[in-house]
Every structure is written in C-alpha cells, then in structure tokens.
C-alpha cells in the first residue's frame, strides 16, 4: 500500500494569504493550523515598556508606604487599650 503525498508543499508549509491588506503566513503542524504574526516581539516590547514597567515602579513606590501604614495602625490597635 503506497502513501500518497501532496504534489506541492503549499499544504504542509503554508501559503501566504491576503486578509485585510496584510499578509499572514499559515502552516499546518500536526493537524493544527497556526498563523505566524509578524511584529509580535515589537508589540510585546511595547507592552512591557508601556504597562508592566510603570506598574512595577508604582508598586515599588506604594509598597513601603502601605507597610508603614499597616505597622502604624497595628501599633494603634494593640496599644489603644493601654494608654
């Protein structure tokens, strides 16, 4: 029994498709159709620099203040009945 192979590699390795003016390359891996997105690393870099880093800076600024406030309130609550 012979195994029939596709006549071209377009089915296995994908072909460029036009969608909305952009080119998406698609390929089939173990029955799953995957789309490779160009420029994804740039978007990840923008996400890190624009959202994650400022959020980390704000957290590093707020955490010591919050810890100090919790410590002060704990001292007030524990020391209140004993003036």
mmCIF file of N, CA and C in Angstrom:
data_model
loop_
_atom_site.group_PDB
_atom_site.id
_atom_site.type_symbol
_atom_site.label_atom_id
_atom_site.label_comp_id
_atom_site.label_asym_id
_atom_site.label_seq_id
_atom_site.Cartn_x
_atom_site.Cartn_y
_atom_site.Cartn_z
ATOM 1 N N UNK A 1 0.853 -1.175 0.000
ATOM 2 C CA UNK A 1 0.000 0.000 0.000
ATOM 3 C C UNK A 1 0.894 1.231 0.000
ATOM 4 N N UNK A 2 0.723 2.070 -0.945
ATOM 5 C CA UNK A 2 1.567 3.257 -1.047
ATOM 6 C C UNK A 2 0.885 4.445 -0.384
ATOM 7 N N UNK A 3 1.716 5.311 0.118
ATOM 8 C CA UNK A 3 1.218 6.516 0.774
ATOM 9 C C UNK A 3 1.213 7.638 -0.249
ATOM 10 N N UNK A 4 0.075 8.276 -0.404
ATOM 11 C CA UNK A 4 0.015 9.382 -1.364
ATOM 12 C C UNK A 4 0.531 10.649 -0.701
ATOM 13 N N UNK A 5 1.377 11.331 -1.390
ATOM 14 C CA UNK A 5 1.961 12.567 -0.883
ATOM 15 C C UNK A 5 1.394 13.735 -1.665
ATOM 16 N N UNK A 6 1.297 14.895 -1.018
ATOM 17 C CA UNK A 6 0.794 16.058 -1.759
ATOM 18 C C UNK A 6 1.764 16.442 -2.865
ATOM 19 N N UNK A 7 1.208 16.992 -3.918
ATOM 20 C CA UNK A 7 2.030 17.358 -5.065
ATOM 21 C C UNK A 7 2.852 18.608 -4.806
ATOM 22 N N UNK A 8 2.436 19.418 -3.875
ATOM 23 C CA UNK A 8 3.202 20.625 -3.563
ATOM 24 C C UNK A 8 3.347 20.749 -2.051
ATOM 25 N N UNK A 9 4.276 21.548 -1.648
ATOM 26 C CA UNK A 9 4.493 21.778 -0.226
ATOM 27 C C UNK A 9 3.588 22.864 0.323
ATOM 28 N N UNK A 10 2.742 23.426 -0.502
ATOM 29 C CA UNK A 10 1.880 24.523 -0.060
ATOM 30 C C UNK A 10 0.947 24.073 1.051
ATOM 31 N N UNK A 11 0.485 22.832 0.997
ATOM 32 C CA UNK A 11 -0.440 22.362 2.007
ATOM 33 C C UNK A 11 0.259 22.152 3.343
ATOM 34 N N UNK A 12 1.497 21.685 3.314
ATOM 35 C CA UNK A 12 2.208 21.404 4.552
ATOM 36 C C UNK A 12 2.831 22.645 5.166
ATOM 37 N N UNK A 13 3.493 23.438 4.361
ATOM 38 C CA UNK A 13 4.259 24.555 4.894
ATOM 39 C C UNK A 13 3.536 25.882 4.802
ATOM 40 N N UNK A 14 2.389 25.909 4.241
ATOM 41 C CA UNK A 14 1.580 27.111 4.229
ATOM 42 C C UNK A 14 1.775 27.941 2.990
ATOM 43 N N UNK A 15 0.851 28.805 2.789
ATOM 44 C CA UNK A 15 0.932 29.745 1.689
ATOM 45 C C UNK A 15 0.500 31.094 2.218
ATOM 46 N N UNK A 16 0.999 32.111 1.600
ATOM 47 C CA UNK A 16 0.656 33.461 2.045
ATOM 48 C C UNK A 16 -0.768 33.766 1.620
ATOM 49 N N UNK A 17 -1.532 34.289 2.523
ATOM 50 C CA UNK A 17 -2.926 34.619 2.233
ATOM 51 C C UNK A 17 -3.127 36.105 2.469
ATOM 52 N N UNK A 18 -3.937 36.700 1.646
ATOM 53 C CA UNK A 18 -4.247 38.109 1.806
ATOM 54 C C UNK A 18 -5.507 38.231 2.650
ATOM 55 N N UNK A 19 -5.407 39.024 3.715
ATOM 56 C CA UNK A 19 -6.567 39.278 4.556
ATOM 57 C C UNK A 19 -6.500 40.699 5.050
ATOM 58 N N UNK A 20 -7.405 41.524 4.653
ATOM 59 C CA UNK A 20 -7.441 42.899 5.120
ATOM 60 C C UNK A 20 -6.205 43.694 4.758
ATOM 61 N N UNK A 21 -5.585 43.387 3.640
ATOM 62 C CA UNK A 21 -4.422 44.138 3.212
ATOM 63 C C UNK A 21 -3.124 43.687 3.841
ATOM 64 N N UNK A 22 -3.171 42.738 4.763
ATOM 65 C CA UNK A 22 -1.959 42.244 5.412
ATOM 66 C C UNK A 22 -1.706 40.813 4.976
ATOM 67 N N UNK A 23 -0.482 40.425 5.034
ATOM 68 C CA UNK A 23 -0.109 39.069 4.644
ATOM 69 C C UNK A 23 0.081 38.214 5.879
ATOM 70 N N UNK A 24 -0.599 37.118 5.924
ATOM 71 C CA UNK A 24 -0.448 36.164 7.014
ATOM 72 C C UNK A 24 0.040 34.847 6.432
ATOM 73 N N UNK A 25 1.080 34.321 6.982
ATOM 74 C CA UNK A 25 1.565 33.011 6.556
ATOM 75 C C UNK A 25 0.967 31.974 7.493
ATOM 76 N N UNK A 26 0.412 30.944 6.924
ATOM 77 C CA UNK A 26 -0.200 29.896 7.735
ATOM 78 C C UNK A 26 0.514 28.590 7.470
ATOM 79 N N UNK A 27 0.614 27.768 8.479
ATOM 80 C CA UNK A 27 1.184 26.444 8.286
ATOM 81 C C UNK A 27 0.457 25.449 9.168
ATOM 82 N N UNK A 28 0.510 24.228 8.773
ATOM 83 C CA UNK A 28 -0.193 23.165 9.477
ATOM 84 C C UNK A 28 0.828 22.329 10.243
ATOM 85 N N UNK A 29 0.658 22.234 11.550
ATOM 86 C CA UNK A 29 1.530 21.409 12.381
ATOM 87 C C UNK A 29 0.643 20.426 13.124
ATOM 88 N N UNK A 30 0.842 19.175 12.874
ATOM 89 C CA UNK A 30 0.097 18.068 13.490
ATOM 90 C C UNK A 30 -1.404 18.338 13.490
ATOM 91 N N UNK A 31 -1.905 18.767 12.371
ATOM 92 C CA UNK A 31 -3.335 18.965 12.204
ATOM 93 C C UNK A 31 -3.846 20.305 12.682
ATOM 94 N N UNK A 32 -3.005 21.119 13.282
ATOM 95 C CA UNK A 32 -3.430 22.418 13.787
ATOM 96 C C UNK A 32 -2.943 23.500 12.842
ATOM 97 N N UNK A 33 -3.808 24.392 12.510
ATOM 98 C CA UNK A 33 -3.449 25.482 11.614
ATOM 99 C C UNK A 33 -2.986 26.666 12.450
ATOM 100 N N UNK A 34 -1.727 27.059 12.274
ATOM 101 C CA UNK A 34 -1.158 28.148 13.054
ATOM 102 C C UNK A 34 -0.903 29.346 12.159
ATOM 103 N N UNK A 35 -1.127 30.513 12.666
ATOM 104 C CA UNK A 35 -0.831 31.741 11.926
ATOM 105 C C UNK A 35 0.368 32.403 12.578
ATOM 106 N N UNK A 36 1.373 32.724 11.779
ATOM 107 C CA UNK A 36 2.543 33.429 12.293
ATOM 108 C C UNK A 36 2.286 34.914 12.166
ATOM 109 N N UNK A 37 2.432 35.622 13.259
ATOM 110 C CA UNK A 37 2.208 37.064 13.243
ATOM 111 C C UNK A 37 3.533 37.776 13.202
ATOM 112 N N UNK A 38 3.671 38.643 12.219
ATOM 113 C CA UNK A 38 4.894 39.415 12.110
ATOM 114 C C UNK A 38 4.797 40.617 13.030
ATOM 115 N N UNK A 39 5.896 40.940 13.703
ATOM 116 C CA UNK A 39 5.928 42.097 14.589
ATOM 117 C C UNK A 39 5.441 41.824 15.991
ATOM 118 N N UNK A 40 5.283 40.589 16.352
ATOM 119 C CA UNK A 40 4.772 40.268 17.685
ATOM 120 C C UNK A 40 5.768 40.654 18.775
ATOM 121 N N UNK A 41 7.054 40.526 18.526
ATOM 122 C CA UNK A 41 8.057 40.891 19.526
ATOM 123 C C UNK A 41 8.026 42.388 19.808
ATOM 124 N N UNK A 42 7.764 43.186 18.787
ATOM 125 C CA UNK A 42 7.664 44.630 18.983
ATOM 126 C C UNK A 42 6.474 44.970 19.865
ATOM 127 N N UNK A 43 5.363 44.289 19.654
ATOM 128 C CA UNK A 43 4.188 44.527 20.496
ATOM 129 C C UNK A 43 4.453 44.100 21.937
ATOM 130 N N UNK A 44 5.151 42.994 22.120
ATOM 131 C CA UNK A 44 5.494 42.557 23.475
ATOM 132 C C UNK A 44 6.399 43.574 24.162
ATOM 133 N N UNK A 45 7.363 44.105 23.428
ATOM 134 C CA UNK A 45 8.268 45.109 23.987
ATOM 135 C C UNK A 45 7.492 46.367 24.381
ATOM 136 N N UNK A 46 6.565 46.797 23.535
ATOM 137 C CA UNK A 46 5.757 47.976 23.847
ATOM 138 C C UNK A 46 4.882 47.719 25.069
ATOM 139 N N UNK A 47 4.357 46.513 25.192
ATOM 140 C CA UNK A 47 3.539 46.170 26.357
ATOM 141 C C UNK A 47 4.365 46.229 27.632
ATOM 142 N N UNK A 48 5.569 45.669 27.585
ATOM 143 C CA UNK A 48 6.430 45.670 28.773
ATOM 144 C C UNK A 48 6.826 47.087 29.142
ATOM 145 N N UNK A 49 7.267 47.861 28.173
ATOM 146 C CA UNK A 49 7.745 49.214 28.456
ATOM 147 C C UNK A 49 6.606 50.176 28.794
ATOM 148 N N UNK A 50 5.441 49.962 28.245
ATOM 149 C CA UNK A 50 4.339 50.896 28.445
ATOM 150 C C UNK A 50 3.420 50.576 29.602
ATOM 151 N N UNK A 51 3.365 49.314 30.019
ATOM 152 C CA UNK A 51 2.409 48.933 31.059
ATOM 153 C C UNK A 51 3.103 48.277 32.251
ATOM 154 N N UNK A 52 3.908 47.273 32.014
ATOM 155 C CA UNK A 52 4.469 46.489 33.115
ATOM 156 C C UNK A 52 5.494 47.290 33.911
ATOM 157 N N UNK A 53 6.395 47.983 33.231
ATOM 158 C CA UNK A 53 7.431 48.746 33.941
ATOM 159 C C UNK A 53 6.826 49.887 34.769
ATOM 160 N N UNK A 54 5.926 50.716 34.220
ATOM 161 C CA UNK A 54 5.317 51.746 35.073
ATOM 162 C C UNK A 54 4.522 51.165 36.242
ATOM 163 N N UNK A 55 3.850 50.041 36.018
ATOM 164 C CA UNK A 55 3.114 49.401 37.106
ATOM 165 C C UNK A 55 4.064 48.917 38.199
ATOM 166 N N UNK A 56 5.203 48.369 37.817
ATOM 167 C CA UNK A 56 6.198 47.932 38.803
ATOM 168 C C UNK A 56 6.764 49.120 39.573
ATOM 169 N N UNK A 57 7.006 50.228 38.886
ATOM 170 C CA UNK A 57 7.518 51.428 39.562
ATOM 171 C C UNK A 57 6.510 51.940 40.585
ATOM 172 N N UNK A 58 5.242 51.974 40.205
ATOM 173 C CA UNK A 58 4.199 52.431 41.134
ATOM 174 C C UNK A 58 4.113 51.487 42.332
ATOM 175 N N UNK A 59 4.205 50.176 42.080
ATOM 176 C CA UNK A 59 4.155 49.213 43.190
ATOM 177 C C UNK A 59 5.334 49.393 44.135
ATOM 178 N N UNK A 60 6.537 49.593 43.585
ATOM 179 C CA UNK A 60 7.705 49.791 44.441
ATOM 180 C C UNK A 60 7.599 51.084 45.237
ATOM 181 N N UNK A 61 6.868 52.058 44.732
ATOM 182 C CA UNK A 61 6.699 53.304 45.461
ATOM 183 C C UNK A 61 5.628 53.160 46.542
ATOM 184 N N UNK A 62 4.550 52.402 46.257
ATOM 185 C CA UNK A 62 3.444 52.281 47.203
ATOM 186 C C UNK A 62 3.684 51.253 48.304
ATOM 187 N N UNK A 63 4.385 50.181 48.017
ATOM 188 C CA UNK A 63 4.515 49.090 48.993
ATOM 189 C C UNK A 63 5.137 49.547 50.310
ATOM 190 N N UNK A 64 6.245 50.299 50.330
ATOM 191 C CA UNK A 64 6.771 50.744 51.630
ATOM 192 C C UNK A 64 5.795 51.644 52.389
ATOM 193 N N UNK A 65 5.070 52.484 51.667
ATOM 194 C CA UNK A 65 4.084 53.347 52.338
ATOM 195 C C UNK A 65 2.957 52.524 52.937
ATOM 196 N N UNK A 66 2.486 51.529 52.215
ATOM 197 C CA UNK A 66 1.410 50.672 52.721
ATOM 198 C C UNK A 66 1.896 49.881 53.933
ATOM 199 N N UNK A 67 3.117 49.350 53.861
ATOM 200 C CA UNK A 67 3.653 48.598 55.001
ATOM 201 C C UNK A 67 3.795 49.489 56.232
ATOM 202 N N UNK A 68 4.235 50.720 56.045
ATOM 203 C CA UNK A 68 4.357 51.652 57.168
ATOM 204 C C UNK A 68 2.992 51.978 57.754
ATOM 205 N N UNK A 69 1.995 52.176 56.899
ATOM 206 C CA UNK A 69 0.640 52.463 57.385
ATOM 207 C C UNK A 69 0.065 51.279 58.154
ATOM 208 N N UNK A 70 0.278 50.072 57.659
ATOM 209 C CA UNK A 70 -0.208 48.878 58.364
ATOM 210 C C UNK A 70 0.482 48.744 59.717
ATOM 211 N N UNK A 71 1.779 49.003 59.757
ATOM 212 C CA UNK A 71 2.515 48.935 61.021
ATOM 213 C C UNK A 71 1.985 49.977 62.008
ATOM 214 N N UNK A 72 1.777 51.209 61.536
ATOM 215 C CA UNK A 72 1.256 52.262 62.414
ATOM 216 C C UNK A 72 -0.122 51.909 62.947
ATOM 217 N N UNK A 73 -1.011 51.412 62.079
ATOM 218 C CA UNK A 73 -2.362 51.068 62.526
ATOM 219 C C UNK A 73 -2.341 49.869 63.479
ATOM 220 N N UNK A 74 -1.434 48.919 63.244
ATOM 221 C CA UNK A 74 -1.317 47.778 64.162
ATOM 222 C C UNK A 74 -0.863 48.245 65.538
ATOM 223 N N UNK A 75 0.082 49.165 65.576
ATOM 224 C CA UNK A 75 0.535 49.705 66.863
ATOM 225 C C UNK A 75 -0.589 50.451 67.565
ATOM 226 N N UNK A 76 -1.391 51.179 66.810
ATOM 227 C CA UNK A 76 -2.515 51.915 67.409
ATOM 228 C C UNK A 76 -3.539 50.941 67.967
ATOM 229 N N UNK A 77 -3.880 49.893 67.199
ATOM 230 C CA UNK A 77 -4.901 48.938 67.649
ATOM 231 C C UNK A 77 -4.415 48.177 68.875
ATOM 232 N N UNK A 78 -3.159 47.728 68.886
ATOM 233 C CA UNK A 78 -2.652 46.961 70.019
ATOM 234 C C UNK A 78 -2.346 47.844 71.225
ATOM 235 N N UNK A 79 -2.006 49.078 71.006
ATOM 236 C CA UNK A 79 -1.667 49.953 72.123
ATOM 237 C C UNK A 79 -2.836 50.766 72.644
ATOM 238 N N UNK A 80 -3.967 50.742 71.965
ATOM 239 C CA UNK A 80 -5.094 51.586 72.340
ATOM 240 C C UNK A 80 -5.652 51.293 73.731
ATOM 241 N N UNK A 81 -5.856 50.025 74.123
ATOM 242 C CA UNK A 81 -6.457 49.822 75.450
ATOM 243 C C UNK A 81 -5.512 50.168 76.607
ATOM 244 N N UNK A 82 -4.246 50.392 76.341
ATOM 245 C CA UNK A 82 -3.278 50.636 77.409
ATOM 246 C C UNK A 82 -2.633 52.006 77.226
ATOM 247 N N UNK A 83 -3.332 53.064 77.648
ATOM 248 C CA UNK A 83 -2.748 54.407 77.454
ATOM 249 C C UNK A 83 -1.605 54.717 78.388
#
